[in-house]
Coordinates of C-alpha atoms in Angstrom, one line a residue:
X1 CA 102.4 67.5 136.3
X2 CA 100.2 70.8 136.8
X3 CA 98.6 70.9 140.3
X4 CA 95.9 72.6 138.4
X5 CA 93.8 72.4 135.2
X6 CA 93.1 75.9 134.2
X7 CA 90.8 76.2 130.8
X8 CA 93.2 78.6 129.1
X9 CA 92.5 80.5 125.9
X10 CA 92.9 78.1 123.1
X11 CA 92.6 79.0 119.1
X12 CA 90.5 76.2 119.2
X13 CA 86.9 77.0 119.3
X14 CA 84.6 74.9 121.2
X15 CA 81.6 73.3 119.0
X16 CA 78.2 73.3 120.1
X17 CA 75.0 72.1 119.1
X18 CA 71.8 74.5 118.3
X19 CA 70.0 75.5 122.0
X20 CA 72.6 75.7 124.3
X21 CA 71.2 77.4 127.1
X22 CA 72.0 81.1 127.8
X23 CA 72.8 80.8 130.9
X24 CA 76.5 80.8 131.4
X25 CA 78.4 78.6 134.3
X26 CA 81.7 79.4 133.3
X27 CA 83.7 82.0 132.0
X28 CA 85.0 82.8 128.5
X29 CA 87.7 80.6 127.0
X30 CA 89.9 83.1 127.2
X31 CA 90.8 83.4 130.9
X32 CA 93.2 81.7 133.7
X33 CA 90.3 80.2 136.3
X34 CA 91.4 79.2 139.7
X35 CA 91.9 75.5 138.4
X36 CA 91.7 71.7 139.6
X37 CA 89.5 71.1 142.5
X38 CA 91.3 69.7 145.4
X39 CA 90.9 68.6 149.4
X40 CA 90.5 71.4 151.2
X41 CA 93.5 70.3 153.3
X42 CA 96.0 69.5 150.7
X43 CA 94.9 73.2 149.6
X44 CA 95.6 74.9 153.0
X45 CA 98.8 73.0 153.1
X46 CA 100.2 74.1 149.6
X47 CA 99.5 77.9 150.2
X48 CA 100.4 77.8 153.7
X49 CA 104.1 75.9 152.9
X50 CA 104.5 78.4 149.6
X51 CA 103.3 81.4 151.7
X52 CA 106.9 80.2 153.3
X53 CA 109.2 78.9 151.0
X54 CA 108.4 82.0 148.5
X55 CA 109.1 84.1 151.1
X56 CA 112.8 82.6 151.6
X57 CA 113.3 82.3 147.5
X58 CA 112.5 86.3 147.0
X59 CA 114.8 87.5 149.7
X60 CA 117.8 84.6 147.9
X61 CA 116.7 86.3 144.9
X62 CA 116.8 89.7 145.6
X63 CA 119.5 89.3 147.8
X64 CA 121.8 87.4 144.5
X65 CA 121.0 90.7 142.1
X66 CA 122.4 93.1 144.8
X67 CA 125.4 91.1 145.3
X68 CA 125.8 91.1 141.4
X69 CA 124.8 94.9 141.0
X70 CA 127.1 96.0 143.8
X71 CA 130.1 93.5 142.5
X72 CA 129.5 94.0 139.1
X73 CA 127.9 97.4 137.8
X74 CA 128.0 99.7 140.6
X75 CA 124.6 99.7 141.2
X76 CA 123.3 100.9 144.7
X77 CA 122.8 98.9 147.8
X78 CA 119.8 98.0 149.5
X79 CA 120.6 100.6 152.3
X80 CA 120.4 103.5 149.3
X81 CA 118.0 102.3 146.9
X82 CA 116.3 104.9 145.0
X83 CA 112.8 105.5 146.4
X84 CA 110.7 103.2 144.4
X85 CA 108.5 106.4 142.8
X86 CA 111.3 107.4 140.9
X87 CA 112.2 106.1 137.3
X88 CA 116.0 106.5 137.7
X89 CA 118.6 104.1 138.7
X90 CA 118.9 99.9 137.4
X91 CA 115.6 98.3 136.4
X92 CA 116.9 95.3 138.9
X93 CA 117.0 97.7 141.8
X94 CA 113.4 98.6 140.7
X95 CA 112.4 95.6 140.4
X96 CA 113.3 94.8 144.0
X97 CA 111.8 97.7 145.2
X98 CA 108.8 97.2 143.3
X99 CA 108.2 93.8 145.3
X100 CA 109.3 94.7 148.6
X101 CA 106.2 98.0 148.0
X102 CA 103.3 95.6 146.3
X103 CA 104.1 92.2 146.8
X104 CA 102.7 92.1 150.8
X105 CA 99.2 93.7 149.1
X106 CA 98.8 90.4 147.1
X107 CA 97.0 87.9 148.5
X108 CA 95.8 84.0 147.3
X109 CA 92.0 83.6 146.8
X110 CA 91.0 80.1 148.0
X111 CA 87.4 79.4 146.5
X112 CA 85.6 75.8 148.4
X113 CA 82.6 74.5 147.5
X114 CA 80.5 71.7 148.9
X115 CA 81.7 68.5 149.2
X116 CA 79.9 65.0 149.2
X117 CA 77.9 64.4 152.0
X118 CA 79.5 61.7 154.4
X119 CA 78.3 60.3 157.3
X120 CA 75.2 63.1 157.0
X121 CA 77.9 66.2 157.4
X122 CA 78.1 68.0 154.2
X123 CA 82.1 69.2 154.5
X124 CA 83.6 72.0 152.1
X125 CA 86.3 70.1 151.1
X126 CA 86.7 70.9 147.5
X127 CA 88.8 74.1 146.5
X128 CA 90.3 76.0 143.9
X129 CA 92.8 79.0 144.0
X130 CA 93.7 82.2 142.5
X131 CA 94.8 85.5 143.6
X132 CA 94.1 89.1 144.3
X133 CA 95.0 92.2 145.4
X134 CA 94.4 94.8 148.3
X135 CA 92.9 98.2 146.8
X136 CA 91.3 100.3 149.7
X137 CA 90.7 100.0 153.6
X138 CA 87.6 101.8 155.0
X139 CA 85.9 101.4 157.9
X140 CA 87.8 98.4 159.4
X141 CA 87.3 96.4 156.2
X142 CA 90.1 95.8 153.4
X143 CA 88.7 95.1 149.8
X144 CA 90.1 92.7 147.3
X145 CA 89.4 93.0 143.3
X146 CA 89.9 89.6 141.7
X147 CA 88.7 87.6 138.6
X148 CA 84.7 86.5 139.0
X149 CA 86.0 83.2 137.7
X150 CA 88.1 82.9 140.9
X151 CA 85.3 83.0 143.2
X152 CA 82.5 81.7 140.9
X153 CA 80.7 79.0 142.5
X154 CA 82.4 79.4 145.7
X155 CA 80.5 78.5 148.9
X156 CA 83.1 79.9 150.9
X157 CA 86.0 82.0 150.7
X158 CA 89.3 82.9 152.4
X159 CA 92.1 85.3 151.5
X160 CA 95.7 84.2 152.8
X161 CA 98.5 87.0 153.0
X162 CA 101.6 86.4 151.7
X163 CA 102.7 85.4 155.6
X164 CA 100.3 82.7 155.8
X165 CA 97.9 84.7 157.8
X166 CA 94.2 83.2 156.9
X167 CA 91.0 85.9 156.8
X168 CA 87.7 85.2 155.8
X169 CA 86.2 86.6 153.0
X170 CA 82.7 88.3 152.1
X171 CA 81.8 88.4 148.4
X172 CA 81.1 92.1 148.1
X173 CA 79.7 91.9 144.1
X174 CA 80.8 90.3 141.1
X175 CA 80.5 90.5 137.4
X176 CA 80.4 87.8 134.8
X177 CA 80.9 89.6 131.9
X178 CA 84.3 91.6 132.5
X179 CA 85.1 88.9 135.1
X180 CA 85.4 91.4 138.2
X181 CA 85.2 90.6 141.7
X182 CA 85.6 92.6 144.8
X183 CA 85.7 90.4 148.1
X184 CA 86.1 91.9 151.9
X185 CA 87.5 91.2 155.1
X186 CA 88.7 92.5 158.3
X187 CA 91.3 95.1 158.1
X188 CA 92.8 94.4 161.4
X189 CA 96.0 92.3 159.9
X190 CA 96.4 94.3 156.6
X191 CA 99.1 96.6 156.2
X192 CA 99.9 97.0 152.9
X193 CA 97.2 98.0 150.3
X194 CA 98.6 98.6 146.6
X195 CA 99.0 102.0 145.0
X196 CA 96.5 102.5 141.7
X197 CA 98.3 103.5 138.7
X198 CA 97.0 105.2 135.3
X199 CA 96.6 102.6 133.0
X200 CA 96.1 105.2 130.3
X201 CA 99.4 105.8 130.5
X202 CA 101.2 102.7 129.6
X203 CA 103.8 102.9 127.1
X204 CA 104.7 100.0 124.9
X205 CA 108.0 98.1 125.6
X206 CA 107.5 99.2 128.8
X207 CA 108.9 96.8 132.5
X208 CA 106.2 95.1 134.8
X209 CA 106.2 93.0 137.4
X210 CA 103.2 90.3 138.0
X211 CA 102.5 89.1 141.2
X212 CA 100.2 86.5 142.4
X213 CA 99.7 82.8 143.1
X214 CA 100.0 80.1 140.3
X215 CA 100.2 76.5 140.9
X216 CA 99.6 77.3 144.9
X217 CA 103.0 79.0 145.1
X218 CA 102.2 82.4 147.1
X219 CA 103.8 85.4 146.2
X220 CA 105.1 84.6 143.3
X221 CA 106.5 87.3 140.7
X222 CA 108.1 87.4 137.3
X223 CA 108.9 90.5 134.9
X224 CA 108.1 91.5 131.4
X225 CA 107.4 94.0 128.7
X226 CA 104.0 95.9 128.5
X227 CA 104.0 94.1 124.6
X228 CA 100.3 95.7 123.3
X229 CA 98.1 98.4 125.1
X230 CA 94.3 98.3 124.5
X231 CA 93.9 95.0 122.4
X232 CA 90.8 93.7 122.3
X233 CA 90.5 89.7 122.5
X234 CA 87.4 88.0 121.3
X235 CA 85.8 85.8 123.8
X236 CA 82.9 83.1 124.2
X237 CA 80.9 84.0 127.0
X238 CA 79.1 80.7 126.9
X239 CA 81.8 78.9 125.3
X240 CA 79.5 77.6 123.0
X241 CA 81.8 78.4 119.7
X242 CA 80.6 82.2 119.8
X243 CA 82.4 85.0 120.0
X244 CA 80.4 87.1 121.5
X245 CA 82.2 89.9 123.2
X246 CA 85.2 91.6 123.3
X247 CA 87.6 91.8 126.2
X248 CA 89.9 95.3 126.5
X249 CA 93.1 94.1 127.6
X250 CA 97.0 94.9 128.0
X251 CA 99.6 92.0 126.6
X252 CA 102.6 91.2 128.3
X253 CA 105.2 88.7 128.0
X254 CA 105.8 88.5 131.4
X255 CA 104.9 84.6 132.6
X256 CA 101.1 84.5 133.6
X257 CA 100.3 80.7 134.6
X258 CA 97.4 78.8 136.5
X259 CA 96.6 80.6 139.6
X260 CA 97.9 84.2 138.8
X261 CA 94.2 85.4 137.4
X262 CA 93.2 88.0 139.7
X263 CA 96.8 89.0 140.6
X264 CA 98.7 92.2 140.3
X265 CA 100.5 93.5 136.9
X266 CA 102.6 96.6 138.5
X267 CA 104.8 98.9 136.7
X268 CA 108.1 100.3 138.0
X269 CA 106.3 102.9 140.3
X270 CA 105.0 100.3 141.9
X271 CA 101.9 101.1 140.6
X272 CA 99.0 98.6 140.0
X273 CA 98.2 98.7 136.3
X274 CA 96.0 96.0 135.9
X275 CA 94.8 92.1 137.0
X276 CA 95.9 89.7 135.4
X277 CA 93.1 87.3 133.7
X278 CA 94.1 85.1 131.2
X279 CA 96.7 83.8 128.4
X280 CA 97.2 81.7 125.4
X281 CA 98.0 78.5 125.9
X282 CA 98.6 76.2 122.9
X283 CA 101.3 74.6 121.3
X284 CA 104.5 76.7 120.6
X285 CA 102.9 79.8 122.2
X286 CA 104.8 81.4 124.9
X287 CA 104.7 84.5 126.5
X288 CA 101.0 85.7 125.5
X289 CA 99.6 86.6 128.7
X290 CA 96.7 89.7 129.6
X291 CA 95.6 91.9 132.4
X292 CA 92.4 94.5 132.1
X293 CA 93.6 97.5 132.2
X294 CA 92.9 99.0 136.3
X295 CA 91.5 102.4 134.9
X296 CA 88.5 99.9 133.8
X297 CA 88.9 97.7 136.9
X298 CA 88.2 100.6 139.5
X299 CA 85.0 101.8 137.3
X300 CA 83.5 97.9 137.8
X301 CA 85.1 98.3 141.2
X302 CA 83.2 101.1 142.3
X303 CA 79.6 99.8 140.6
X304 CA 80.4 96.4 142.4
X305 CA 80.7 97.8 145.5
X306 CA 77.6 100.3 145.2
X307 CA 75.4 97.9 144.2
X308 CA 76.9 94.8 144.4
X309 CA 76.6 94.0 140.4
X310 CA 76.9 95.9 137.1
X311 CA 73.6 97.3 135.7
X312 CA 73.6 96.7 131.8
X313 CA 70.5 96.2 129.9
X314 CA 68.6 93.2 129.2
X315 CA 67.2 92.0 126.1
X316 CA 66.3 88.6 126.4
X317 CA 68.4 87.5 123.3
X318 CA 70.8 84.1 123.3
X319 CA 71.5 84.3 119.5
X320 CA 74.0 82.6 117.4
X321 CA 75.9 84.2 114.4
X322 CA 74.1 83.6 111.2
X323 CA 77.3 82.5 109.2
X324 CA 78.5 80.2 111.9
X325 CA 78.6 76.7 111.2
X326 CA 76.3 75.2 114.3
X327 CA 73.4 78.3 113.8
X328 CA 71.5 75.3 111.6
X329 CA 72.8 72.0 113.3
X330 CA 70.0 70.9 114.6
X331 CA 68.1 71.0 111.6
X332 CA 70.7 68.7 109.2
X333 CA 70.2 66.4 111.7
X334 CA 66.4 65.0 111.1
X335 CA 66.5 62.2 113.6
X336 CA 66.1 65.1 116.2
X337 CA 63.9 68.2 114.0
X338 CA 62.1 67.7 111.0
X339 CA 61.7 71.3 110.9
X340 CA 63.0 73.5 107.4
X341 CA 65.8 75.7 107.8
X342 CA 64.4 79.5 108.1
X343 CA 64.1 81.4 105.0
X344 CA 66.1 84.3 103.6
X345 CA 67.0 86.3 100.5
X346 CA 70.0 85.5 99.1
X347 CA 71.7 88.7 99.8
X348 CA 71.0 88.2 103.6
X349 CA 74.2 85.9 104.8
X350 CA 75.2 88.2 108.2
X351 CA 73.0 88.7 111.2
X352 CA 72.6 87.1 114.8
X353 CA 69.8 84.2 114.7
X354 CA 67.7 84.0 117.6
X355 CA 68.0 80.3 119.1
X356 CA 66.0 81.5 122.7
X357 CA 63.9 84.8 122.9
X358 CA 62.8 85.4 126.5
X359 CA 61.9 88.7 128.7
X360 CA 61.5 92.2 126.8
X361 CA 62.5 90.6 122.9
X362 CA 59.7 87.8 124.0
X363 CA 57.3 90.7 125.2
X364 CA 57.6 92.6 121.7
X365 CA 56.7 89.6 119.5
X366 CA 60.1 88.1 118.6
X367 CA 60.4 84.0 118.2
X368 CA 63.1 81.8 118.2
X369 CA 64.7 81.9 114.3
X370 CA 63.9 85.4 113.6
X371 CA 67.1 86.8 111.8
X372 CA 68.3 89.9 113.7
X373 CA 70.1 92.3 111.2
X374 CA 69.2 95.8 112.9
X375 CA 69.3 97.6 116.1
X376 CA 67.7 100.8 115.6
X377 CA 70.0 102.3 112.9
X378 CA 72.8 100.2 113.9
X379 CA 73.3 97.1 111.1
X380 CA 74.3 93.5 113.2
X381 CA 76.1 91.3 111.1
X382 CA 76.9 89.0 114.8
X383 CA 76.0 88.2 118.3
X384 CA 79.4 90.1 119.1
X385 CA 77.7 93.4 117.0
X386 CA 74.4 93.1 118.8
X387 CA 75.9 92.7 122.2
X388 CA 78.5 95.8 121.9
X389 CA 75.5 97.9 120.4
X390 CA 73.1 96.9 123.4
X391 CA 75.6 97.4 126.1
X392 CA 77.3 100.7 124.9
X393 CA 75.1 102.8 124.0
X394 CA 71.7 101.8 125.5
X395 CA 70.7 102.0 129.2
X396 CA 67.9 100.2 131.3
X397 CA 64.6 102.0 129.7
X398 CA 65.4 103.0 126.7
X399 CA 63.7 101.2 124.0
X400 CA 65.2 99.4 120.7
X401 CA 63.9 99.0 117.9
X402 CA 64.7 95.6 116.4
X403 CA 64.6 94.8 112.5
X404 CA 64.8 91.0 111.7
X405 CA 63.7 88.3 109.0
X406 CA 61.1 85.8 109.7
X407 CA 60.3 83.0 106.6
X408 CA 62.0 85.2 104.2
X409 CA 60.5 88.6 105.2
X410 CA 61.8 91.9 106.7
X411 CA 59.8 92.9 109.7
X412 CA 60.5 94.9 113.1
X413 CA 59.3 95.3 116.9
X414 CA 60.2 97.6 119.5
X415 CA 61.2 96.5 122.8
X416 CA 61.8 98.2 126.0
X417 CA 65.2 97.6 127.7
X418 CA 65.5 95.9 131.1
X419 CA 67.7 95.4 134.1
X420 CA 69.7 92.2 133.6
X421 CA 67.8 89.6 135.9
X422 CA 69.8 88.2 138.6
X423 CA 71.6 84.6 137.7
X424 CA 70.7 81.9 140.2

């Protein structure tokens, strides 16, 4: 039995009903969250024990492939490993290099949030975990990048190093939509902060190593094939049965389970490449796992810790795809409107429907139904189209002219852009 119950990518889309609200609690379907909440003791207890016991199973580990490499195929010793930056020698000796150089530079993210109130003491005794890794130490602080969905709702946080050693930890900034953290603490006790690699660079078939914490058990790592550079995944940022966005991501068979999102994927340089975020899990799927790529981790890195959040513009749109099969629910069901469906042509069957217009699109005379099928020159045939358009290639300011059917007719308003509003 799991100790955790992580929401893992499914093919299975979630339904939902007509005015789901736009404001987003969760994270995509596609992702690897923390997982189940439990006592903050029995929480402690399992990363403090595996902080431990892993410790103890990578040195019998590493210490059975040496014997084996120096018995069996020559291969060097400990005491004249190749230096770790160099590609020559056996991909096992790498290997062990590789996590002897990154794996102290990992850490386990425990997230609590509020418990019940008992006896008029309100106790953080609910918890989740995940991982992340050292980047950079300035100014007597070291900063952690993680997964947002690691930290998300957290009312406290701690970071424990792979030899148990507990430090708390400041949520510098965070980012829901490419699911970026980057948490602080106090660089006294850190030693080891990873090496950045090129993830432009990555060559298919290529060895990593992920590192992180899944199921509680620190430290953990496992190996794998880079299997697919640069794929993009679609995701449901509301998980409301809605693709709409696209996550940039490298594939690797190399075993990602509950816990590891926000941990290290390293290549044999010992270079971090990117954090690991999510997998597949269904039935008969193995070995689907993803990490964003760490040349786009360091750019949301950077913003986060500038300004504590990523500045994108703000329309004020929730939409739902036109063609999708819940963008009329509500109005087959009459009990609950009585309302007609909104009117088209017959040659208009793509576009992103409007179910909640608030902010600049509210400002410019857009209502709830409208049919959007243009942004400025740009056709939208879906919420993912009109979403990608907005974000990458307009800016807080600009304005956007927006073309969209209302009872059957073809009319447009522009809007000027805005800064996204803080979520509460």
């Amino acid at each position: 039995m799991a100790l955790f119950d992580d929401d893992f990518y499914s093919t299975k889309v979630r339904s939902s009903k007509r005015g789901v609200s736009s404001s987003r609690k969760s994270y995509p379907s596609l992702r690897s969250p923390a997982g189940r909440k439990r006592t903050q003791a029995s929480m402690l207890k399992v990363v403090l024990v595996s902080a431990v016991t892993s410790a103890v199973t990578v040195l019998a580990v590493m210490g059975g492939l040496l014997w084996y490499h120096s018995n069996y195929s020559g291969a060097a010793t400990a005491s004249t490993a190749i230096p770790v930056q160099q590609t020559a020698g056996s991909p096992y000796e790498q290997l062990i290099q590789v996590a002897d150089k990154v794996r102290p530079a990992v850490v386990s993210i425990v997230n609590y949030q509020e418990g019940l109130e008992e006896q008029d003491i309100t106790a953080l005794d609910e918890s989740a975990l995940g991982s992340g890794v050292i980047f950079r130490k300035d100014g007597g602080k070291a900063y952690i990048v993680t997964n947002n969905h690691v930290i998300s709702g957290a009312d406290e946080v701690d970071a424990v190093l792979t030899d148990g050693t507990m430090l708390k930890a400041n949520v510098v900034g965070a980012d829901f939509i490419s699911d970026i953290a980057v948490l602080s603490v106090d660089s006294k006790d850190i030693d080891t902060i990873a090496a950045i690699g090129d993830s432009d660079q990555l060559q298919l078939g290529e060895t990593v190593m992920a590192i992180g914490n899944p199921l509680g058990f620190n430290g953990t790592m496992t190996s794998g094939i880079v299997s697919y550079d640069n794929r993009l995944i679609p995701v449901s940022l509301n998980q409301d049965g809605n693709y709409d966005w696209e996550q940039n991501v490298i594939q690797t068979d190399a075993a990602i389970n509950e816990g590891n999102s926000g941990g290290a994927l390293v290549n044999l340089r010992g270079e971090l490449i990117g954090i690991n975020t999510m997998k597949i899990s269904d039935t008969g799927v193995e070995g689907l796992g993803f990490a964003i790529p760490i040349n786009e981790v360091m750019d949301y890195a950077k913003q986060l810790m500038a300004d504590g959040k990523i500045n994108r513009p703000y329309l004020g749109v929730y939409s739902m795809d036109l063609d999708s099969q819940y963008a009329y629910r509500s109005y087959d069901e009459e009990e609950e409107n009585d309302a007609p469906k909104p009117k088209l042509p017959d040659d208009v069957t793509q576009g992103a429907i409007a179910m909640e217009v608030s902010g600049p699109a509210q400002e410019a005379g857009l209502k709830v139904d409208d049919v959007i099928v243009q942004l400025d020159k740009q056709k939208i045939t879906s919420t993912l189209d009109l979403r990608k358009y907005l974000y990458n290639q307009k800016k807080i300011g600009d304005d956007i002219k927006i073309t969209y059917y209302r009872d059957g007719k073809k009319d447009s308003v522009t809007a000027k852009l805005q800064e996204t509003p803080d979520r509460d």
